[in-house]
Coordinates of C-alpha atoms and ligand atoms in Angstrom, one line a residue:
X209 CA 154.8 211.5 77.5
X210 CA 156.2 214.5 76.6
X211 CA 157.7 215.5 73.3
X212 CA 161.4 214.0 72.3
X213 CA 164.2 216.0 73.8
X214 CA 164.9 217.1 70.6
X215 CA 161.7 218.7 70.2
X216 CA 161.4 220.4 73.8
X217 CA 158.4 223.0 74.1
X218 CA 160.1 226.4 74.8
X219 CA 158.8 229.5 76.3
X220 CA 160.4 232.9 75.8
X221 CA 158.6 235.2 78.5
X222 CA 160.5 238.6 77.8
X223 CA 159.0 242.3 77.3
X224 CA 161.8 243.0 75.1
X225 CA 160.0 242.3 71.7
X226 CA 163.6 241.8 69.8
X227 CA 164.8 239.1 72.0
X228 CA 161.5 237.3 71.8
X229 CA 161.5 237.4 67.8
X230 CA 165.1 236.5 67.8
X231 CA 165.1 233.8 70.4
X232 CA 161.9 232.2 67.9
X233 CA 164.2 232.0 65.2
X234 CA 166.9 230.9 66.7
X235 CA 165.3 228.2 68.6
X236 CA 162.9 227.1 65.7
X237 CA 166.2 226.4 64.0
X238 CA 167.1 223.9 66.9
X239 CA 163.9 222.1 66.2
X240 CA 162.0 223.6 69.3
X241 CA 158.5 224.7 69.1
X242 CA 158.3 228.0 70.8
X243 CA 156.0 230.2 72.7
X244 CA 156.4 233.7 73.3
X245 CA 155.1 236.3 76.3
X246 CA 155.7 239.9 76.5
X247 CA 154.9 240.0 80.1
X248 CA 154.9 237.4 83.7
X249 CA 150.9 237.0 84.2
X250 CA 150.6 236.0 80.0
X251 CA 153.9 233.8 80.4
X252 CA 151.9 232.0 83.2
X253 CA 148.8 231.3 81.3
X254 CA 150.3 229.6 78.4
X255 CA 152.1 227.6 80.9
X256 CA 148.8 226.4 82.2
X257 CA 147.5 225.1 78.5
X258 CA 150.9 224.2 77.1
X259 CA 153.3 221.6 78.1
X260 CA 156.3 223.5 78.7
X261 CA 160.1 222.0 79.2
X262 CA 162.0 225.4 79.2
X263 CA 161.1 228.9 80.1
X264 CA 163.1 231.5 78.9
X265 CA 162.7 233.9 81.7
X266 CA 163.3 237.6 81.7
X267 CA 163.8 238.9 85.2
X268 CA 163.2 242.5 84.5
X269 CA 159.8 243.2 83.4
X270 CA 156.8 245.9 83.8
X271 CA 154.3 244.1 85.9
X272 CA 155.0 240.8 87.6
X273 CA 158.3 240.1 87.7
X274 CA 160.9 237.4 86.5
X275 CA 161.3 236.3 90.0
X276 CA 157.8 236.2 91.2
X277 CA 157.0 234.4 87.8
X278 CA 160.0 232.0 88.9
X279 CA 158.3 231.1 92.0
X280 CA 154.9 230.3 90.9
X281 CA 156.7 227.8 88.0
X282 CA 158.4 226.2 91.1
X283 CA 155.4 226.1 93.3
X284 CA 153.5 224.1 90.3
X285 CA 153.7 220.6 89.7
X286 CA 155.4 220.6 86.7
X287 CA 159.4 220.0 85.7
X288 CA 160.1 222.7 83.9
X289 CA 163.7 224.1 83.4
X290 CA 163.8 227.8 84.3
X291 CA 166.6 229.5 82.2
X292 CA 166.5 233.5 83.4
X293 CA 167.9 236.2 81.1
X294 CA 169.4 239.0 82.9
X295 CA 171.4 242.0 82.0
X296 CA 175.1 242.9 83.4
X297 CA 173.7 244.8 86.3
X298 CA 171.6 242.4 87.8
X299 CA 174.4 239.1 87.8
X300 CA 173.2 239.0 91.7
X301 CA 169.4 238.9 91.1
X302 CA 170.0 236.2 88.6
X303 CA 172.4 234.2 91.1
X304 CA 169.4 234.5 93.6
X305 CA 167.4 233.3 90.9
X306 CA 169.5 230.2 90.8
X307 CA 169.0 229.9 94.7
X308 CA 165.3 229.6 93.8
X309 CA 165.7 226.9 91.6
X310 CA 166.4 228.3 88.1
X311 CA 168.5 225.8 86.2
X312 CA 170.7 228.4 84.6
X313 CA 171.1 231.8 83.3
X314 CA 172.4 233.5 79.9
X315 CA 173.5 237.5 80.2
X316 CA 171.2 239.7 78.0
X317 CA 172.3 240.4 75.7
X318 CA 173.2 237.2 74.0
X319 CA 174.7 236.1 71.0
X320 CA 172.7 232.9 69.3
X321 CA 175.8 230.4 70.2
X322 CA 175.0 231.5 73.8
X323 CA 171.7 230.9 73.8
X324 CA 172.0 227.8 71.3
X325 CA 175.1 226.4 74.0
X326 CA 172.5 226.9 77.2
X327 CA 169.3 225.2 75.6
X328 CA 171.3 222.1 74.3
X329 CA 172.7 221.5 77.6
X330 CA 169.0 222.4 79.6
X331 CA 168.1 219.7 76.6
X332 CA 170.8 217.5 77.6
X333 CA 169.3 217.6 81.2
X334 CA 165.8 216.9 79.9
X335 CA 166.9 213.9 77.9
X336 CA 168.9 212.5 81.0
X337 CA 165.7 213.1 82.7
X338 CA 163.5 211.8 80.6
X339 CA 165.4 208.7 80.7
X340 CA 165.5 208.2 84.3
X341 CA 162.1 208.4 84.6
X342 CA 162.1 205.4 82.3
X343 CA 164.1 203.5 84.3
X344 CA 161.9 204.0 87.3
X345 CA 159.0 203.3 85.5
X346 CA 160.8 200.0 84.0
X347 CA 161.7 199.1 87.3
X348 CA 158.7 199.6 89.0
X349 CA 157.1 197.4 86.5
X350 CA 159.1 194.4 86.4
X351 CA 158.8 194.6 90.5
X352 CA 155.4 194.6 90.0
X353 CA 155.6 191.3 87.5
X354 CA 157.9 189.7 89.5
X355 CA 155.3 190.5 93.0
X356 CA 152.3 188.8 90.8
X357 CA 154.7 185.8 89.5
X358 CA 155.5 185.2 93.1
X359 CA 152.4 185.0 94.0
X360 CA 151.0 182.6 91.5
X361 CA 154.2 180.1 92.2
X362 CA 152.8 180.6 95.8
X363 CA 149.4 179.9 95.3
X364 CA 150.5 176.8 92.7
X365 CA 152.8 174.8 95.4
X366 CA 150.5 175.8 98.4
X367 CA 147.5 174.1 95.9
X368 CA 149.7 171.3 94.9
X369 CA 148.1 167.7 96.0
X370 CA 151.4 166.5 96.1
X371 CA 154.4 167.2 99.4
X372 CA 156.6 169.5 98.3
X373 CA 159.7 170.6 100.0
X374 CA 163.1 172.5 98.9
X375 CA 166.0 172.4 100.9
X376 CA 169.2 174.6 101.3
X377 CA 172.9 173.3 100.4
X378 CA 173.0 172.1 103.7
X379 CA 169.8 169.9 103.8
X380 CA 167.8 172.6 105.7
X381 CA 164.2 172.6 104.6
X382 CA 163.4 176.6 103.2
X383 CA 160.2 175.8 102.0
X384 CA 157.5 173.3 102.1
X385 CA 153.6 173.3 101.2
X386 CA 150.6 171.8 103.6
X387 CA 150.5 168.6 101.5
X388 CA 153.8 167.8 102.6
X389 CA 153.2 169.0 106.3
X390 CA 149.8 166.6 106.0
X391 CA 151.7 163.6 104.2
X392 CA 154.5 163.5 107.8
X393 CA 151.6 164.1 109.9
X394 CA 153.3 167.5 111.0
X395 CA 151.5 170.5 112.4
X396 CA 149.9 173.2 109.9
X397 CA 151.7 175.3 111.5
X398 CA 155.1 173.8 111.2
X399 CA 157.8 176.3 109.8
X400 CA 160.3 175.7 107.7
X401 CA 164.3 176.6 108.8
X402 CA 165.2 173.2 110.5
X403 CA 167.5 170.2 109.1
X404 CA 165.1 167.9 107.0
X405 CA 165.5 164.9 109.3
X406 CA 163.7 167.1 111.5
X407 CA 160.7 166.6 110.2
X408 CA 161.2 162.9 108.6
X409 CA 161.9 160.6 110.7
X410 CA 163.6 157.7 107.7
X411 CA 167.3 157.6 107.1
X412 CA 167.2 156.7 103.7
X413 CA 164.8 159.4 102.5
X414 CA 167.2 162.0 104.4
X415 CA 170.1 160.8 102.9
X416 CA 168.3 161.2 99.8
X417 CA 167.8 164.9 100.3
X418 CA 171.2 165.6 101.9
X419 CA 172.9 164.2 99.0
X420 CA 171.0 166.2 96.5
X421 CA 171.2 169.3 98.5
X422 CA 174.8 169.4 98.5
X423 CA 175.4 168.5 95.1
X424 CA 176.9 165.1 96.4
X425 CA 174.5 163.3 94.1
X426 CA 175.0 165.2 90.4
X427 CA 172.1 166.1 88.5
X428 CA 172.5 163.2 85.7
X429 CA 169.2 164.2 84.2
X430 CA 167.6 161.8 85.9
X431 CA 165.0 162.2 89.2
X432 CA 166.3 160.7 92.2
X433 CA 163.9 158.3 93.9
X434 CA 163.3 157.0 96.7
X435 CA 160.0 154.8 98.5
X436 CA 160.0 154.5 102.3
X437 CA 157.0 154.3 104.7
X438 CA 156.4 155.7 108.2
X439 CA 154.3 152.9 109.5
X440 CA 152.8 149.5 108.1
X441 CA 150.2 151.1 106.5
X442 CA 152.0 154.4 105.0
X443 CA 154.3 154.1 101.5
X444 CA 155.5 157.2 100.4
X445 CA 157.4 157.5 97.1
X446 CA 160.1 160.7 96.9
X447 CA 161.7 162.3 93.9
X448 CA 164.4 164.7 93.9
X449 CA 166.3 167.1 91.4
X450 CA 168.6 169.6 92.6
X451 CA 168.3 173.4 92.1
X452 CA 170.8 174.5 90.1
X453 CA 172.8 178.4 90.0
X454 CA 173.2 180.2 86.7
X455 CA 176.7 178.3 86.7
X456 CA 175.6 175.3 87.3
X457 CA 176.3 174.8 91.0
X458 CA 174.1 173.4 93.4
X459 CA 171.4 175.6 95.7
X460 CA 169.7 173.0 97.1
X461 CA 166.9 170.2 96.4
X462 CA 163.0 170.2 95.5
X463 CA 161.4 166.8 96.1
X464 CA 158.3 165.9 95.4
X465 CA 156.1 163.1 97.7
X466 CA 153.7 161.3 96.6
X467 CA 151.4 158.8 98.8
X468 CA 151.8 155.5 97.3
X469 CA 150.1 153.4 99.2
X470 CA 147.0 152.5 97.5
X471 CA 149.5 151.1 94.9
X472 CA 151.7 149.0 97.3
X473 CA 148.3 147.4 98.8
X474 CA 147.1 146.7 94.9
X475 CA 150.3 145.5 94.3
X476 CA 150.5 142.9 97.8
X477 CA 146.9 141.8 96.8
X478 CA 147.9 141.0 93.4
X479 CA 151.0 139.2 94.5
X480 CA 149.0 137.1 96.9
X481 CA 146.4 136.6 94.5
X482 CA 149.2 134.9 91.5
X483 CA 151.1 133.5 94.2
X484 CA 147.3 131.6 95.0
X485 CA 146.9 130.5 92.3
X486 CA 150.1 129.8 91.4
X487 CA 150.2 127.2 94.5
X488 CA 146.9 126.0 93.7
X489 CA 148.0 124.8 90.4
X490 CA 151.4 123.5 91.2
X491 CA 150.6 120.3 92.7
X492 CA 147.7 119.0 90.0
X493 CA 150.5 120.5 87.1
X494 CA 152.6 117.9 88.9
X495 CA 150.9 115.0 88.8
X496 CA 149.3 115.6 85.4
X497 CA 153.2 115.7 84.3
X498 CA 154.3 113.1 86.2
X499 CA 151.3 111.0 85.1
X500 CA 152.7 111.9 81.3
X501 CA 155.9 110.4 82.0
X502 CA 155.1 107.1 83.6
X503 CA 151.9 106.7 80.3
X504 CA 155.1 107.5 78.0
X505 CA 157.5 105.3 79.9
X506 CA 155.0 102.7 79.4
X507 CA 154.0 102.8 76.1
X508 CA 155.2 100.0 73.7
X509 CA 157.1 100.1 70.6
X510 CA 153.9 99.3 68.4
X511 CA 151.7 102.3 69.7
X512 CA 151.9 105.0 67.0
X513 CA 154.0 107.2 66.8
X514 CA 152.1 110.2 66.5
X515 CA 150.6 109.2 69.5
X516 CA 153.9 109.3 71.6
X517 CA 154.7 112.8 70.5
X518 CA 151.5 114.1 71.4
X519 CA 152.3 112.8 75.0
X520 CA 155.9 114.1 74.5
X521 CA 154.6 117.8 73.5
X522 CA 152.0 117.8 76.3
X523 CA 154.5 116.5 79.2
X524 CA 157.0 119.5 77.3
X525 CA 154.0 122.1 77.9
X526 CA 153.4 120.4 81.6
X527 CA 156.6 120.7 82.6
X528 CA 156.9 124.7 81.0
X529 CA 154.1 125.5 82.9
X530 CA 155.5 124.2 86.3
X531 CA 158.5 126.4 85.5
X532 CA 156.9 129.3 85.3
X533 CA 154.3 128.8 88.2
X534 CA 157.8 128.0 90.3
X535 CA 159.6 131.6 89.2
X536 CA 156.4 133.1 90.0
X537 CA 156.4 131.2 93.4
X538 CA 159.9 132.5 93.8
X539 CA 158.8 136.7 92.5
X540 CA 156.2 136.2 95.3
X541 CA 158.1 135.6 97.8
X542 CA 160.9 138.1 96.8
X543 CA 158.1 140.6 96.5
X544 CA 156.8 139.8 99.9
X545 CA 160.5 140.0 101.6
X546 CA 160.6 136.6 102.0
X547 CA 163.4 135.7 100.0
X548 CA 164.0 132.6 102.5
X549 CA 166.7 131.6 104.4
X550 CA 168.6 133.2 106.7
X551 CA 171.9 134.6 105.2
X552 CA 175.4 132.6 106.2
X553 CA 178.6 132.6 105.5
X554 CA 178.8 131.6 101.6
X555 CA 182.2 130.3 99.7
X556 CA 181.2 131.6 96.2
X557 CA 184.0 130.0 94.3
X558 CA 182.7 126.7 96.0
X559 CA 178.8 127.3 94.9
X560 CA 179.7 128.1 91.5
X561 CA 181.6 125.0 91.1
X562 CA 178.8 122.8 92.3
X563 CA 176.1 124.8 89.4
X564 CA 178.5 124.3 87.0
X565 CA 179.2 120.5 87.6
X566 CA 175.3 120.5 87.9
X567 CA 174.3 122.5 84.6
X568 CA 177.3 120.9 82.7
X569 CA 174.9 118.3 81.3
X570 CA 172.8 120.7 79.3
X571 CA 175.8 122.5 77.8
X572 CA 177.4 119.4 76.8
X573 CA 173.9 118.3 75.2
X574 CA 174.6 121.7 72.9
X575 CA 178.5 120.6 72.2
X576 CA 178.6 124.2 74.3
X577 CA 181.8 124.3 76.1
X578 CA 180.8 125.3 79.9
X579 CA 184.2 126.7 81.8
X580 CA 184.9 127.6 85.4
X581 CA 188.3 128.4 86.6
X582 CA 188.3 128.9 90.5
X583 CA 190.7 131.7 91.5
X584 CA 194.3 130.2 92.9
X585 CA 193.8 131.7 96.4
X586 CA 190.4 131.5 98.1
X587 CA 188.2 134.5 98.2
X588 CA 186.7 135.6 101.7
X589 CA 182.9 134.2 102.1
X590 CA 180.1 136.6 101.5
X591 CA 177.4 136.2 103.8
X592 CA 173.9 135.4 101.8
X593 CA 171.3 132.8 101.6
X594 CA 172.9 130.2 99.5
X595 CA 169.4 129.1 97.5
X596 CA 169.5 132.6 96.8
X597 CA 172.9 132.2 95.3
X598 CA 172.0 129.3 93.3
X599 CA 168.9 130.9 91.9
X600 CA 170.7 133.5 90.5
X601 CA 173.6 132.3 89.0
X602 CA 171.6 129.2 88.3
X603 CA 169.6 131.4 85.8
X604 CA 172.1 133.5 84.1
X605 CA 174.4 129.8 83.6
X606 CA 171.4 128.4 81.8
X607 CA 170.8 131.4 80.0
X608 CA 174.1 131.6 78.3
X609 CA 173.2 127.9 77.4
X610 CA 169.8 128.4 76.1
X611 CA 170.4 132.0 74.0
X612 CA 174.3 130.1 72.8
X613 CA 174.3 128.1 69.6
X614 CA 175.6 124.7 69.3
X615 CA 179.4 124.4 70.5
X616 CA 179.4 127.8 71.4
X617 CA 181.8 128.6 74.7
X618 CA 180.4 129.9 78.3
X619 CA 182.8 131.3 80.8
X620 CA 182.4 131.9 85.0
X621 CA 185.0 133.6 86.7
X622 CA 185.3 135.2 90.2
X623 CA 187.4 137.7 91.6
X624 CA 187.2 140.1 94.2
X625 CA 187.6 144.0 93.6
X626 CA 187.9 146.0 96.8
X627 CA 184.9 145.3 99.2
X628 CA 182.9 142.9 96.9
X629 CA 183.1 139.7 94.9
X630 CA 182.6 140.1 91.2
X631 CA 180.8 137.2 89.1
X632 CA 180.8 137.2 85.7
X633 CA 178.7 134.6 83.2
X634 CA 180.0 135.8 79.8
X635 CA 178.9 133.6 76.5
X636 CA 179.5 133.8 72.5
X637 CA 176.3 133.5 72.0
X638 CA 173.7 135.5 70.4
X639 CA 173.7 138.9 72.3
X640 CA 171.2 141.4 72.7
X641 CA 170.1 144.3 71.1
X642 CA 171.0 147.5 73.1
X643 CA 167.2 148.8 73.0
X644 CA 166.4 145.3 74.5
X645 CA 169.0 145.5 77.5
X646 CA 167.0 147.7 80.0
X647 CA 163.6 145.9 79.4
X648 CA 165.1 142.3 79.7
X649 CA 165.1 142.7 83.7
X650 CA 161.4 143.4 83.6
X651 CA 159.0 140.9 84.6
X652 CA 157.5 138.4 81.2
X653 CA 159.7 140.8 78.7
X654 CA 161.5 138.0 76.6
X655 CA 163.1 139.3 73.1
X656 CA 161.5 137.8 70.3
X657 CA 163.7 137.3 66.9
X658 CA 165.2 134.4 64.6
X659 CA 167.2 132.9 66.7
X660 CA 165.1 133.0 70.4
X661 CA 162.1 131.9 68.6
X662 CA 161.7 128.4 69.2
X663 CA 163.6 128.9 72.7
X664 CA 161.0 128.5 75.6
X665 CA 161.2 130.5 78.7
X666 CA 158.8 132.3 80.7
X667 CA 160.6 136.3 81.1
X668 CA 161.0 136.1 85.3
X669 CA 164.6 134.6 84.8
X670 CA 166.2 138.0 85.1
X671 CA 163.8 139.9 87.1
X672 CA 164.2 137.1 89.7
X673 CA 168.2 137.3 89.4
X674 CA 167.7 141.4 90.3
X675 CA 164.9 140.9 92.8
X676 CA 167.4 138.7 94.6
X677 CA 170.4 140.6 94.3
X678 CA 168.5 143.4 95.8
X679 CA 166.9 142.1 98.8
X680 CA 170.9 141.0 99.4
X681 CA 172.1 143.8 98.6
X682 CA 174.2 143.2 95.4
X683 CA 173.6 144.5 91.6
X684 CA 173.4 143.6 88.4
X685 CA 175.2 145.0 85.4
X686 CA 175.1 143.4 81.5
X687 CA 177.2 144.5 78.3
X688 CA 176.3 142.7 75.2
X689 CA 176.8 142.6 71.6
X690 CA 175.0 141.2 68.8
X691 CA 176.3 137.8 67.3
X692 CA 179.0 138.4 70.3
X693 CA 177.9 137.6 72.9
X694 CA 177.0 138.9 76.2
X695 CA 178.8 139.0 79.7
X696 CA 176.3 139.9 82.7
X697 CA 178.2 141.1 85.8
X698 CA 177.2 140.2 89.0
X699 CA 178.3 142.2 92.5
X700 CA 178.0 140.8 96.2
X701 CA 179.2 143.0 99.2
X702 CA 181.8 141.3 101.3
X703 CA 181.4 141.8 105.2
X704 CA 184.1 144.7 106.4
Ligands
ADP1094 P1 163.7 133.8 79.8 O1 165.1 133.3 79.6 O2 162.8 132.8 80.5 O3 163.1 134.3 78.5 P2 164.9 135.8 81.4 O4 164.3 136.9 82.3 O5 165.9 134.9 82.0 O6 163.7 135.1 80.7 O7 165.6 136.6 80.2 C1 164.9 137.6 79.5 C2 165.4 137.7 78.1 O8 166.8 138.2 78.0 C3 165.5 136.4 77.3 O9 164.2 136.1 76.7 C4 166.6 136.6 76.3 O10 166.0 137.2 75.2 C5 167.5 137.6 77.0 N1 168.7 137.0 77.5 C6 169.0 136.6 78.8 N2 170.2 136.1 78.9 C7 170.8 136.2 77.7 C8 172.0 135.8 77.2 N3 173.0 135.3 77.9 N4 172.3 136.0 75.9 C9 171.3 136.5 75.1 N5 170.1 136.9 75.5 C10 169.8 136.7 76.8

């Protein structure tokens, strides 16, 4: 780069010996570094060494002339601001010089503030210049860096081993990379531009994308999933995030697929496998506990009494064990979309009266007070499998009683809100921690303190209540509060 515009490299090519001298000093004062030339040929050889920015050109000289000096500067390579110095008489030569390019001109002779008024403004020029040239650097530059990032986000989501696709607002695919194209089994050479169901041929997964695309489904934070398969064999798992603007609005979507498969046949082998087992056991279980009973039944009042609760604990364990080889019996068969029978027309209000009268017992055996008050007018049937029914609300009545104190108070009511019946099964009793609350529908994930201790339960309560409610298409919602209580919220579609 050049020097600053402040320090611009001047030339002064003149034969008049005065107004070389005096345009030094003047110009020195300005903070130029000057060079001086009595005649064109000389003026044109330092040019050639020095990095000139102004040439103070003389038009009138012995030799070669101002104008011919002129056009050699402007057939050269270099910017250089060509200022001639002419005397009254020749104004027309020096607007001719203009015509060739000159940048200005200052009448000889001239007074310092002439001279000193014409250099800042050819410095002025130089600056602006100067800074233009920046900018086009700059500019050229960042292009550059933005060409080399493009090309590495390219080469990243072309080389990704997971489907990648980004939609428009509207749900039209604008990108995708091979391992998408190779997941749906489309061409190689498929092109983007078309509606996404277009190229995926599941309703759920298109809905998915639509309603991220458009902004219909906000960006909580959270990645939208999604699992679907395209035949028996083929389980593909989606997540989505929108794209969102510099304001926040919604461009479009990116999901990601992955090939899950592997993992859904793991997961079927290990459900057969427990559910084997589980059946394998159920029936010796049985008769070991039944065996207990009648051996317990029988024994007299002399036989010790350490020996009767031995028996006692071991029927206890027996009969724990058959619990939890029948809830995983009943996550097996959930798992495996076999929930069982057929769904028909269900009078909730009905069912829940007929757990209640049937749980009562145990509540009463806790002085627990058990209540369910049947709405005045009857609700309109949901259509469901009714051992369905009682398996869920079956489990969250006898929760309330097993995590209440003694003579604690458990409620059930029904009502309906819009297109669905809403059950709740709220208790006093000892609540749950908030941390604990998103875990406790997990399978085997009980919460240990003081007070659940010594309460036995196997952890697939809960995660049979949801496994249930989803295969019928209802949901599950619990608010609790230590030493409260807790209220868990059951919804069931109603037919339209
Ligand atoms: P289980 O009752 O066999 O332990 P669940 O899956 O039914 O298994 O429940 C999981 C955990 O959730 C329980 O261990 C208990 O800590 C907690 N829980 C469930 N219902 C209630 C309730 N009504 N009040 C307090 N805690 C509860």
């Amino acid at each position: 780069m050049k020097n600053s515009p402040q320090a611009v490299q001047v030339l002064v090519v003149d034969d008049e010996q005065d107004i070389r001298d005096g345009s030094e000093r003047i110009l020195s004062r300005m903070g130029c570094s000057v060079f001086k030339a009595g005649r064109g040929e000389e003026g044109l050889d330092i040019l050639s060494r020095e990095a000139v920015d102004i040439v103070l050109l003389d038009l009138k000289m012995p030799g070669m002339d101002g104008m011919e000096v002129l056009s050699r500067i402007q057939s050269g390579d270099q910017q250089i601001l060509v200022i001639v110095i002419t005397g009254f008489a020749t104004v027309e030569t020096a607007i001719e010089a203009m015509k060739q390019g000159a940048y200005d001109f200052i009448p000889k002779p001239f007074e310092p503030d002439q001279l000193r008024i014409v250099i800042n403004r050819a410095r002025e020029k130089i600056r602006l210049t100067r800074e233009a040239e920046e900018l086009i650097r700059e500019r050229k530059r960042t292009l550059a860096d933005l060409g080399a990032e493009k090309s590495r986000i390219h080469t990243i989501i072309e080389s990704l081993p997971s489907g990648l696709v980004v939609t428009n607002t509207e749900g039209e695919v604008v990108l995708m990379n091979p391992s998408f194209r190779r997941r749906l089994g489309l061409a190689s050479n498929r092109k983007p531009g078309e509606p996404i169901s277009a190229y995926v041929d599941n309703a759920e997964f298109c809905s998915l994308v639509k309603g991220i695309s458009s902004g219909r489904i906000a960006d909580s934070g959270e990645v939208q999933t999604c699992e679907f398969s395209l035949s028996d064999e083929k389980y593909l798992m989606a997540r989505g995030r929108p794209v969102l603007g510099e304001g926040k609005e919604c461009l479009g979507a990116v999901i990601n697929l992955v090939d899950i498969s592997a993992i859904k046949v793991l997961d079927r082998l290990k459900s057969e496998f427990v559910a084997k087992v589980s059946h394998e056991l159920r029936s010796p279980l049985s008769t070991i506990h039944e065996q207990l009973a009648l051996v317990i039944k029988d024994m007299t009042e002399d036989e010790s009494q350490q020996d009767q609760y031995i028996l006692s604990r071991a029927k206890e364990k027996t009969q724990g064990l058959i619990s939890l080889i029948g809830d995983l019996l009943d996550l097996s068969r959930i798992e495996a979309g076999n929930a069982g029978q057929q769904p028909r027309p269900v009078q909730v209000e009905k069912l829940l009266s007929s757990i209640v009268d049937f749980i009562g017992a145990r509540a009463q055996a806790k002085q627990q007070s058990l209540v369910f008050n049947p709405p005045s007018i009857p609700l309109p049937p949901v259509t469901a499998d009714p051992v369905a029914l009682e398996s869920i609300f079956g489990n969250l009545i006898t929760n309330a009683i097993n995590y209440t104190q003694e003579g604690g108070e458990i409620r059930v009511q029904v009502k309906r809100t819009d297109d669905r019946l809403c059950i709740t099964v709220s208790d006093n009793g000892f609540g749950i921690e908030s941390k604990h609350l998103e875990n406790i529908f997990k399978r085997f994930y009980r919460v240990k303190n003081e007070k659940t201790r010594f309460i036995t339960g196997t952890g697939l309560g809960l995660p049979i209540v949801k496994g249930l409610l989803d295969e019928w298409g209802g949901s599950i919602r619990v608010e609790s509060t230590v030493g409260k209580g807790s209220v868990f919220t059951v919804y069931l579609p109603l037919e339209e």
